[in-house]
Every structure is written in C-alpha cells, then in structure tokens.
PDB file of C-alpha atoms in Angstrom:
ATOM      1  CA  ASP A  37       1.955   1.547  14.457  1.00 85.00           C
ATOM      2  CA  SER A  38       2.842   3.296  11.186  1.00 88.00           C
ATOM      3  CA  GLY A  39       2.310   6.810  12.518  1.00 94.00           C
ATOM      4  CA  VAL A  40      -0.484   7.485  10.017  1.00 97.00           C
ATOM      5  CA  THR A  41      -3.876   8.100  11.614  1.00 97.00           C
ATOM      6  CA  GLN A  42      -7.282   7.858  10.020  1.00 98.00           C
ATOM      7  CA  THR A  43     -10.699   8.801  11.325  1.00 97.00           C
ATOM      8  CA  PRO A  44     -13.295   7.527  11.698  1.00 97.00           C
ATOM      9  CA  LYS A  45     -12.546   3.804  11.956  1.00 97.00           C
ATOM     10  CA  HIS A  46     -16.030   2.848  10.880  1.00 97.00           C
ATOM     11  CA  LEU A  47     -18.703   4.747   9.025  1.00 97.00           C
ATOM     12  CA  ILE A  48     -22.207   3.567   8.207  1.00 97.00           C
ATOM     13  CA  THR A  49     -24.384   5.681   5.975  1.00 97.00           C
ATOM     14  CA  ALA A  50     -27.145   5.503   3.402  1.00 97.00           C
ATOM     15  CA  THR A  51     -27.124   5.686  -0.370  1.00 97.00           C
ATOM     16  CA  GLY A  52     -27.071   9.196  -1.720  1.00 97.00           C
ATOM     17  CA  GLN A  53     -25.297  10.618   1.297  1.00 98.00           C
ATOM     18  CA  ARG A  54     -21.936  12.381   1.531  1.00 98.00           C
ATOM     19  CA  VAL A  55     -19.095  11.520   3.895  1.00 98.00           C
ATOM     20  CA  THR A  56     -15.628  12.819   4.684  1.00 98.00           C
ATOM     21  CA  LEU A  57     -12.703  10.634   5.642  1.00 98.00           C
ATOM     22  CA  ARG A  58      -9.713  12.169   7.367  1.00 98.00           C
ATOM     23  CA  CYS A  59      -6.037  11.268   7.320  1.00 98.00           C
ATOM     24  CA  SER A  60      -3.084  12.636   9.255  1.00 98.00           C
ATOM     25  CA  PRO A  61       0.279  11.647   7.762  1.00 96.00           C
ATOM     26  CA  ARG A  62       3.394  10.688   9.676  1.00 95.00           C
ATOM     27  CA  SER A  63       5.232  13.620  11.160  1.00 93.00           C
ATOM     28  CA  GLY A  64       7.319  15.236   8.445  1.00 88.00           C
ATOM     29  CA  ASP A  65       5.721  13.402   5.521  1.00 92.00           C
ATOM     30  CA  LEU A  66       4.573  15.652   2.708  1.00 90.00           C
ATOM     31  CA  SER A  67       2.869  13.109   0.450  1.00 89.00           C
ATOM     32  CA  VAL A  68      -0.518  11.573   1.102  1.00 92.00           C
ATOM     33  CA  TYR A  69      -2.089   8.783  -0.939  1.00 92.00           C
ATOM     34  CA  TRP A  70      -5.603   7.397  -0.849  1.00 95.00           C
ATOM     35  CA  TYR A  71      -6.460   3.794  -1.697  1.00 95.00           C
ATOM     36  CA  GLN A  72      -9.731   1.893  -1.833  1.00 96.00           C
ATOM     37  CA  GLN A  73     -10.001  -1.803  -1.038  1.00 95.00           C
ATOM     38  CA  SER A  74     -13.198  -3.592  -1.892  1.00 92.00           C
ATOM     39  CA  LEU A  75     -13.805  -7.331  -1.838  1.00 81.00           C
ATOM     40  CA  ASP A  76     -13.842  -7.750  -5.602  1.00 73.00           C
ATOM     41  CA  GLN A  77     -11.268  -5.141  -6.636  1.00 75.00           C
ATOM     42  CA  GLY A  78      -8.403  -5.438  -4.198  1.00 83.00           C
ATOM     43  CA  LEU A  79      -6.339  -2.383  -3.311  1.00 89.00           C
ATOM     44  CA  GLN A  80      -6.820   0.422  -5.823  1.00 90.00           C
ATOM     45  CA  PHE A  81      -4.971   3.729  -5.880  1.00 89.00           C
ATOM     46  CA  LEU A  82      -7.275   6.742  -5.918  1.00 92.00           C
ATOM     47  CA  ILE A  83      -5.275   9.948  -5.643  1.00 91.00           C
ATOM     48  CA  GLN A  84      -2.055  11.465  -4.334  1.00 89.00           C
ATOM     49  CA  TYR A  85      -1.222  14.869  -2.885  1.00 90.00           C
ATOM     50  CA  TYR A  86       2.162  16.345  -2.231  1.00 87.00           C
ATOM     51  CA  ASN A  87       2.499  19.409  -0.019  1.00 89.00           C
ATOM     52  CA  GLY A  88      -1.021  20.532  -0.810  1.00 92.00           C
ATOM     53  CA  GLU A  89      -0.985  19.900  -4.533  1.00 91.00           C
ATOM     54  CA  GLU A  90      -2.533  17.029  -6.449  1.00 89.00           C
ATOM     55  CA  ARG A  91       0.229  14.903  -7.985  1.00 85.00           C
ATOM     56  CA  ALA A  92      -1.392  11.806  -9.408  1.00 84.00           C
ATOM     57  CA  LYS A  93      -4.838  10.388 -10.037  1.00 86.00           C
ATOM     58  CA  GLY A  94      -5.831   6.781 -10.244  1.00 86.00           C
ATOM     59  CA  ASN A  95      -9.228   5.181 -10.523  1.00 81.00           C
ATOM     60  CA  ILE A  96     -11.033   7.888  -8.639  1.00 92.00           C
ATOM     61  CA  LEU A  97     -14.679   8.515  -9.457  1.00 94.00           C
ATOM     62  CA  GLU A  98     -15.931  12.023 -10.211  1.00 95.00           C
ATOM     63  CA  ARG A  99     -18.166  11.732  -7.138  1.00 97.00           C
ATOM     64  CA  PHE A 100     -15.017  11.519  -5.029  1.00 97.00           C
ATOM     65  CA  SER A 101     -12.654  14.362  -4.272  1.00 96.00           C
ATOM     66  CA  ALA A 102      -9.775  15.005  -1.953  1.00 97.00           C
ATOM     67  CA  GLN A 103      -7.632  17.791  -0.660  1.00 97.00           C
ATOM     68  CA  GLN A 104      -4.556  18.292   1.465  1.00 96.00           C
ATOM     69  CA  PHE A 105      -4.499  21.175   3.907  1.00 97.00           C
ATOM     70  CA  PRO A 106      -1.610  23.440   4.971  1.00 96.00           C
ATOM     71  CA  ASP A 107      -1.075  21.334   8.089  1.00 95.00           C
ATOM     72  CA  LEU A 108      -0.675  18.367   5.657  1.00 95.00           C
ATOM     73  CA  HIS A 109      -3.679  16.403   6.809  1.00 97.00           C
ATOM     74  CA  SER A 110      -5.909  15.208   4.005  1.00 98.00           C
ATOM     75  CA  GLU A 111      -9.598  14.587   3.545  1.00 98.00           C
ATOM     76  CA  LEU A 112     -11.336  12.309   1.072  1.00 98.00           C
ATOM     77  CA  ASN A 113     -14.875  13.362   0.260  1.00 98.00           C
ATOM     78  CA  LEU A 114     -17.294  10.788  -1.114  1.00 98.00           C
ATOM     79  CA  SER A 115     -20.654  12.010  -2.355  1.00 97.00           C
ATOM     80  CA  SER A 116     -23.839  10.539  -3.843  1.00 97.00           C
ATOM     81  CA  LEU A 117     -22.828   7.298  -2.230  1.00 97.00           C
ATOM     82  CA  GLU A 118     -23.779   3.994  -3.808  1.00 97.00           C
ATOM     83  CA  LEU A 119     -23.837   0.487  -2.382  1.00 96.00           C
ATOM     84  CA  GLY A 120     -20.703  -0.314  -4.367  1.00 94.00           C
ATOM     85  CA  ASP A 121     -18.734   2.355  -2.531  1.00 96.00           C
ATOM     86  CA  SER A 122     -18.719   0.159   0.548  1.00 96.00           C
ATOM     87  CA  ALA A 123     -15.054  -0.617   1.100  1.00 96.00           C
ATOM     88  CA  LEU A 124     -12.002  -0.043   3.210  1.00 97.00           C
ATOM     89  CA  TYR A 125     -10.320   3.272   2.504  1.00 98.00           C
ATOM     90  CA  PHE A 126      -6.644   3.566   3.332  1.00 97.00           C
ATOM     91  CA  CYS A 127      -4.440   6.567   3.512  1.00 96.00           C
ATOM     92  CA  ALA A 128      -0.679   6.298   3.153  1.00 94.00           C
ATOM     93  CA  SER A 129       2.070   8.845   3.549  1.00 93.00           C
ATOM     94  CA  SER A 130       5.653   9.186   2.487  1.00 88.00           C
ATOM     95  CA  SER A 131       8.433  11.664   2.961  1.00 80.00           C
ATOM     96  CA  ARG A 132      10.074  13.621   0.197  1.00 63.00           C
ATOM     97  CA  PRO A 133      12.011  10.897  -1.563  1.00 48.00           C
ATOM     98  CA  GLN A 134      15.731  10.692  -1.209  1.00 42.00           C
ATOM     99  CA  HIS A 135      16.719   7.299  -2.510  1.00 42.00           C
ATOM    100  CA  THR A 136      13.340   5.598  -2.448  1.00 57.00           C
ATOM    101  CA  ASP A 137       9.854   6.516  -1.392  1.00 73.00           C
ATOM    102  CA  THR A 138       8.330   3.978   0.951  1.00 84.00           C
ATOM    103  CA  GLN A 139       4.657   4.478   1.740  1.00 88.00           C
ATOM    104  CA  TYR A 140       3.345   3.877   5.238  1.00 92.00           C
ATOM    105  CA  PHE A 141      -0.323   3.008   5.530  1.00 95.00           C
ATOM    106  CA  GLY A 142      -2.869   3.979   8.131  1.00 97.00           C
ATOM    107  CA  PRO A 143      -5.341   1.579   9.760  1.00 97.00           C
ATOM    108  CA  GLY A 144      -8.115   2.470   7.341  1.00 97.00           C
ATOM    109  CA  THR A 145     -11.737   3.579   7.468  1.00 98.00           C
ATOM    110  CA  ARG A 146     -14.400   0.970   6.846  1.00 97.00           C
ATOM    111  CA  LEU A 147     -17.300   2.522   4.969  1.00 97.00           C
ATOM    112  CA  THR A 148     -20.608   0.718   4.793  1.00 97.00           C
ATOM    113  CA  VAL A 149     -23.296   2.135   2.537  1.00 97.00           C
ATOM    114  CA  LEU A 150     -26.778   0.741   3.201  1.00 96.00           C
TER     115      LEU A 150
ATOM    116  CA  ASP B 890      -2.217  -4.033 -13.880  1.00 65.00           C
ATOM    117  CA  ALA B 891       0.251  -5.497 -11.451  1.00 66.00           C
ATOM    118  CA  LYS B 892       3.600  -6.370 -12.985  1.00 83.00           C
ATOM    119  CA  THR B 893       4.166  -9.296 -10.664  1.00 92.00           C
ATOM    120  CA  THR B 894       2.862 -12.820 -10.292  1.00 94.00           C
ATOM    121  CA  GLN B 895       2.679 -14.632  -6.995  1.00 96.00           C
ATOM    122  CA  PRO B 896       1.188 -17.958  -5.898  1.00 97.00           C
ATOM    123  CA  PRO B 897      -2.280 -17.356  -4.464  1.00 96.00           C
ATOM    124  CA  SER B 898      -1.604 -19.205  -1.233  1.00 97.00           C
ATOM    125  CA  MET B 899       1.100 -20.963   0.786  1.00 97.00           C
ATOM    126  CA  ASP B 900       1.359 -22.769   4.090  1.00 97.00           C
ATOM    127  CA  CYS B 901       4.289 -22.722   6.461  1.00 96.00           C
ATOM    128  CA  ALA B 902       4.908 -24.481   9.763  1.00 97.00           C
ATOM    129  CA  GLU B 903       5.439 -22.255  12.762  1.00 97.00           C
ATOM    130  CA  GLY B 904       9.144 -21.759  13.489  1.00 96.00           C
ATOM    131  CA  ARG B 905      10.173 -22.646   9.970  1.00 97.00           C
ATOM    132  CA  ALA B 906      11.360 -20.246   7.294  1.00 97.00           C
ATOM    133  CA  ALA B 907       8.670 -18.968   4.960  1.00 98.00           C
ATOM    134  CA  ASN B 908       9.894 -18.429   1.405  1.00 98.00           C
ATOM    135  CA  LEU B 909       7.504 -16.388  -0.716  1.00 98.00           C
ATOM    136  CA  PRO B 910       8.325 -16.226  -4.428  1.00 97.00           C
ATOM    137  CA  CYS B 911       7.538 -13.432  -6.849  1.00 96.00           C
ATOM    138  CA  ASN B 912       8.000 -13.237 -10.601  1.00 95.00           C
ATOM    139  CA  HIS B 913       8.582  -9.874 -12.241  1.00 92.00           C
ATOM    140  CA  SER B 914       9.995 -10.849 -15.629  1.00 91.00           C
ATOM    141  CA  THR B 915       9.319  -7.449 -17.250  1.00 88.00           C
ATOM    142  CA  ILE B 916      11.024  -5.399 -14.554  1.00 88.00           C
ATOM    143  CA  SER B 917      12.965  -2.379 -15.763  1.00 84.00           C
ATOM    144  CA  GLY B 918      16.357  -1.235 -14.609  1.00 83.00           C
ATOM    145  CA  ASN B 919      14.957   1.588 -12.508  1.00 80.00           C
ATOM    146  CA  GLU B 920      12.195  -0.389 -10.838  1.00 85.00           C
ATOM    147  CA  TYR B 921      12.448  -1.426  -7.238  1.00 88.00           C
ATOM    148  CA  VAL B 922      10.895  -4.522  -5.707  1.00 92.00           C
ATOM    149  CA  TYR B 923       8.769  -3.817  -2.637  1.00 93.00           C
ATOM    150  CA  TRP B 924       7.096  -6.203  -0.260  1.00 96.00           C
ATOM    151  CA  TYR B 925       4.130  -5.346   1.912  1.00 96.00           C
ATOM    152  CA  ARG B 926       1.813  -7.503   3.942  1.00 97.00           C
ATOM    153  CA  GLN B 927      -1.741  -7.076   5.120  1.00 96.00           C
ATOM    154  CA  ILE B 928      -2.919  -8.822   8.239  1.00 95.00           C
ATOM    155  CA  HIS B 929      -6.662  -9.367   8.081  1.00 89.00           C
ATOM    156  CA  SER B 930      -8.156  -5.965   7.166  1.00 88.00           C
ATOM    157  CA  GLN B 931      -5.436  -3.821   8.681  1.00 93.00           C
ATOM    158  CA  GLY B 932      -3.477  -1.304   6.640  1.00 95.00           C
ATOM    159  CA  PRO B 933      -0.704  -2.778   4.497  1.00 95.00           C
ATOM    160  CA  GLN B 934       2.560  -2.977   6.395  1.00 95.00           C
ATOM    161  CA  TYR B 935       5.886  -2.243   4.745  1.00 93.00           C
ATOM    162  CA  ILE B 936       8.351  -5.119   4.991  1.00 96.00           C
ATOM    163  CA  ILE B 937      11.350  -4.524   2.768  1.00 95.00           C
ATOM    164  CA  HIS B 938      12.448  -3.308  -0.645  1.00 92.00           C
ATOM    165  CA  GLY B 939      15.441  -3.631  -2.940  1.00 92.00           C
ATOM    166  CA  LEU B 940      16.810  -2.818  -6.369  1.00 90.00           C
ATOM    167  CA  LYS B 941      19.320  -5.525  -7.216  1.00 90.00           C
ATOM    168  CA  ASN B 942      21.230  -6.457  -4.111  1.00 87.00           C
ATOM    169  CA  ASN B 943      19.912  -8.787  -1.469  1.00 94.00           C
ATOM    170  CA  GLU B 944      18.502  -6.933   1.504  1.00 96.00           C
ATOM    171  CA  THR B 945      17.878  -7.855   5.125  1.00 96.00           C
ATOM    172  CA  ASN B 946      16.160  -6.062   7.948  1.00 95.00           C
ATOM    173  CA  GLU B 947      14.673  -7.019  11.280  1.00 95.00           C
ATOM    174  CA  MET B 948      11.568  -8.444   9.641  1.00 94.00           C
ATOM    175  CA  ALA B 949      12.766 -10.329   6.599  1.00 97.00           C
ATOM    176  CA  SER B 950      15.309 -10.935   3.862  1.00 98.00           C
ATOM    177  CA  LEU B 951      14.829 -10.165   0.191  1.00 98.00           C
ATOM    178  CA  ILE B 952      16.703 -12.239  -2.361  1.00 97.00           C
ATOM    179  CA  ILE B 953      16.656 -10.860  -5.922  1.00 96.00           C
ATOM    180  CA  THR B 954      17.981 -13.016  -8.749  1.00 95.00           C
ATOM    181  CA  GLU B 955      20.885 -11.724 -10.781  1.00 94.00           C
ATOM    182  CA  ASP B 956      18.677 -11.092 -13.822  1.00 93.00           C
ATOM    183  CA  ARG B 957      16.151  -9.405 -11.489  1.00 93.00           C
ATOM    184  CA  LYS B 958      13.271 -11.306 -13.033  1.00 94.00           C
ATOM    185  CA  SER B 959      12.247 -12.866  -9.753  1.00 95.00           C
ATOM    186  CA  SER B 960      12.683 -12.471  -6.036  1.00 96.00           C
ATOM    187  CA  THR B 961      11.988 -14.296  -2.796  1.00 97.00           C
ATOM    188  CA  LEU B 962      10.888 -12.878   0.503  1.00 98.00           C
ATOM    189  CA  ILE B 963      12.169 -14.907   3.426  1.00 98.00           C
ATOM    190  CA  LEU B 964      10.652 -14.789   6.892  1.00 97.00           C
ATOM    191  CA  PRO B 965      13.345 -16.701   8.816  1.00 96.00           C
ATOM    192  CA  HIS B 966      11.238 -18.017  11.696  1.00 95.00           C
ATOM    193  CA  ALA B 967       7.562 -17.710  10.888  1.00 96.00           C
ATOM    194  CA  THR B 968       5.103 -17.222  13.739  1.00 97.00           C
ATOM    195  CA  LEU B 969       1.329 -17.380  13.792  1.00 97.00           C
ATOM    196  CA  ARG B 970       1.282 -13.571  13.680  1.00 96.00           C
ATOM    197  CA  ASP B 971       2.904 -13.696  10.249  1.00 97.00           C
ATOM    198  CA  THR B 972      -0.301 -15.107   8.769  1.00 97.00           C
ATOM    199  CA  ALA B 973      -1.261 -12.457   6.220  1.00 97.00           C
ATOM    200  CA  VAL B 974      -1.533 -11.586   2.546  1.00 96.00           C
ATOM    201  CA  TYR B 975       1.894 -10.709   1.164  1.00 97.00           C
ATOM    202  CA  TYR B 976       2.165  -8.343  -1.786  1.00 96.00           C
ATOM    203  CA  CYS B 977       5.139  -8.101  -4.111  1.00 95.00           C
ATOM    204  CA  ILE B 978       5.199  -4.829  -6.057  1.00 91.00           C
ATOM    205  CA  VAL B 979       7.568  -3.334  -8.582  1.00 88.00           C
ATOM    206  CA  ARG B 980       7.696   0.403  -8.689  1.00 80.00           C
ATOM    207  CA  VAL B 981       9.631   3.010 -10.567  1.00 69.00           C
ATOM    208  CA  TYR B 982      11.537   5.639  -8.700  1.00 60.00           C
ATOM    209  CA  SER B 983      11.731   8.863 -10.658  1.00 57.00           C
ATOM    210  CA  ARG B 984      13.065  12.155  -9.362  1.00 55.00           C
ATOM    211  CA  ASP B 985      10.685  13.998 -11.688  1.00 54.00           C
ATOM    212  CA  ASN B 986       7.570  12.159 -10.652  1.00 52.00           C
ATOM    213  CA  TYR B 987       8.295  10.964  -7.189  1.00 51.00           C
ATOM    214  CA  GLY B 988       5.646   9.538  -4.981  1.00 50.00           C
ATOM    215  CA  GLN B 989       4.093   7.198  -7.475  1.00 59.00           C
ATOM    216  CA  ASN B 990       1.378   4.929  -6.278  1.00 68.00           C
ATOM    217  CA  PHE B 991       1.767   1.236  -5.713  1.00 77.00           C
ATOM    218  CA  VAL B 992      -0.103  -1.220  -7.928  1.00 81.00           C
ATOM    219  CA  PHE B 993      -1.211  -4.100  -5.749  1.00 87.00           C
ATOM    220  CA  GLY B 994      -1.969  -7.512  -7.187  1.00 88.00           C
ATOM    221  CA  PRO B 995      -3.874 -10.233  -5.362  1.00 91.00           C
ATOM    222  CA  GLY B 996      -0.767 -11.263  -3.382  1.00 95.00           C
ATOM    223  CA  THR B 997      -0.004 -14.546  -1.625  1.00 97.00           C
ATOM    224  CA  ARG B 998      -2.075 -15.601   1.345  1.00 96.00           C
ATOM    225  CA  LEU B 999       0.421 -17.123   3.790  1.00 98.00           C
ATOM    226  CA  SER B1000      -0.968 -19.340   6.506  1.00 97.00           C
ATOM    227  CA  VAL B1001       1.414 -20.176   9.327  1.00 97.00           C
ATOM    228  CA  LEU B1002       0.291 -23.409  10.916  1.00 96.00           C
ATOM    229  CA  PRO B1003       0.968 -24.480  14.523  1.00 95.00           C
TER     230      PRO B1003
END
C-alpha cells in the first residue's frame, strides 16, 4: 500500500459525458501527479500540482483539467468524453524533494467510455 | 520519449536471481536511474533508484556501470509475485524545477516461472 488513495476504482460512462476522478496523496506529500495509461500509449504524464499550484503539464487534452485543493487532495476532470479516453488513470504523490523525489502511485481509476 | 532501452520480455525461474538490464547511454551527470514495476494493472510500485553508486534495499539491488551508460536491477530470489512489467527511467533532479514527471517506456515484462 503506497498511501495514495484514488476514487472511484471503476467508472463507466457514455461519450460526451463529464467525470471527476479524485486523489488523496500520502500524508505530508505536497506534489500530486496525474498519469494516463491506455493500451496503445503506455503510461503518459498529464499534469502536476505542487501545494495547490500547477507545476508542469504533459500530454493533457484541453478537455481535461485538474486542480489541487487546500487539503492537498486533487481532482482530475474529464469532459466531452470520447471512446479513446478509456484508460487507467493514476495519481502519484511525492514530498518536497530533499535529495531525490520519488513518486508513489495510487491504485488507479479504470475509466470505460461506452 | 523514454531515454532508456530495455528488453521487451524475460523469463526467470522461481528462486533464482532475476537480472534486468537497462541501457541509458545518453544519461547526464545529474540524472538518476529509477526502477518501478507494475503488477498487472495496479499502480506502478517504486523499487529503487541511484545516481552512480550501487544501491540495495529490501526489494532489490541496483548495479550502475562506472560510465553510467547502463544498469542492472537484481531481484535476488525471484518469486511468482515478482511477475510484472519493470520500468527503468532516468530522471533529472533539479532544485529549481523539482517534481518532474517520469517518462515511462514500454519496460520489460518479467515472467517468473515455477
């Protein structure tokens, strides 16, 4: 158990809909990262937040957005969903780096868009 | 793109040492080598990381060549539960831009056989 929690575990929805994925980082971790893993693309970095502020963006679509709240949990919002958005979505967290910055991953949310 | 190359798959007999190679010939002086694994569709699990010295923890050993262009992850006594995809990642640590994302390649699928 990494200490990172994600809800829900599974999500099934229809094209065109909007969903919200939630992540709670490990206790004390200030950074949250979101990754997408689809069958044909592997693990892809989407976005990172540190202490409420966006720090880095990867291959995140404009239909997707995220935020980190004062209690440090984060939400990933996916809108106008398409079939190709079906994937595993992972959240990872890390503490403020001292020597290195190891990321610890949650169990993921499996999104199925029908 | 991932900066590492790994064999796509390997087999190992249960109880034997599993030696997973990774090439990172373009690694820079401030880049660390990280290893993660992913069991089935679970969240990636941190294993070990290093800069230039060999490292050992309760899970594995990491051997980095003197020129740092390659490394080997060693699982000393592989069990069936070690069957997973193993990812070797190089990542810069920067005090000014800490918390950088990981770039995952396709990894090595290790099958531990009874």
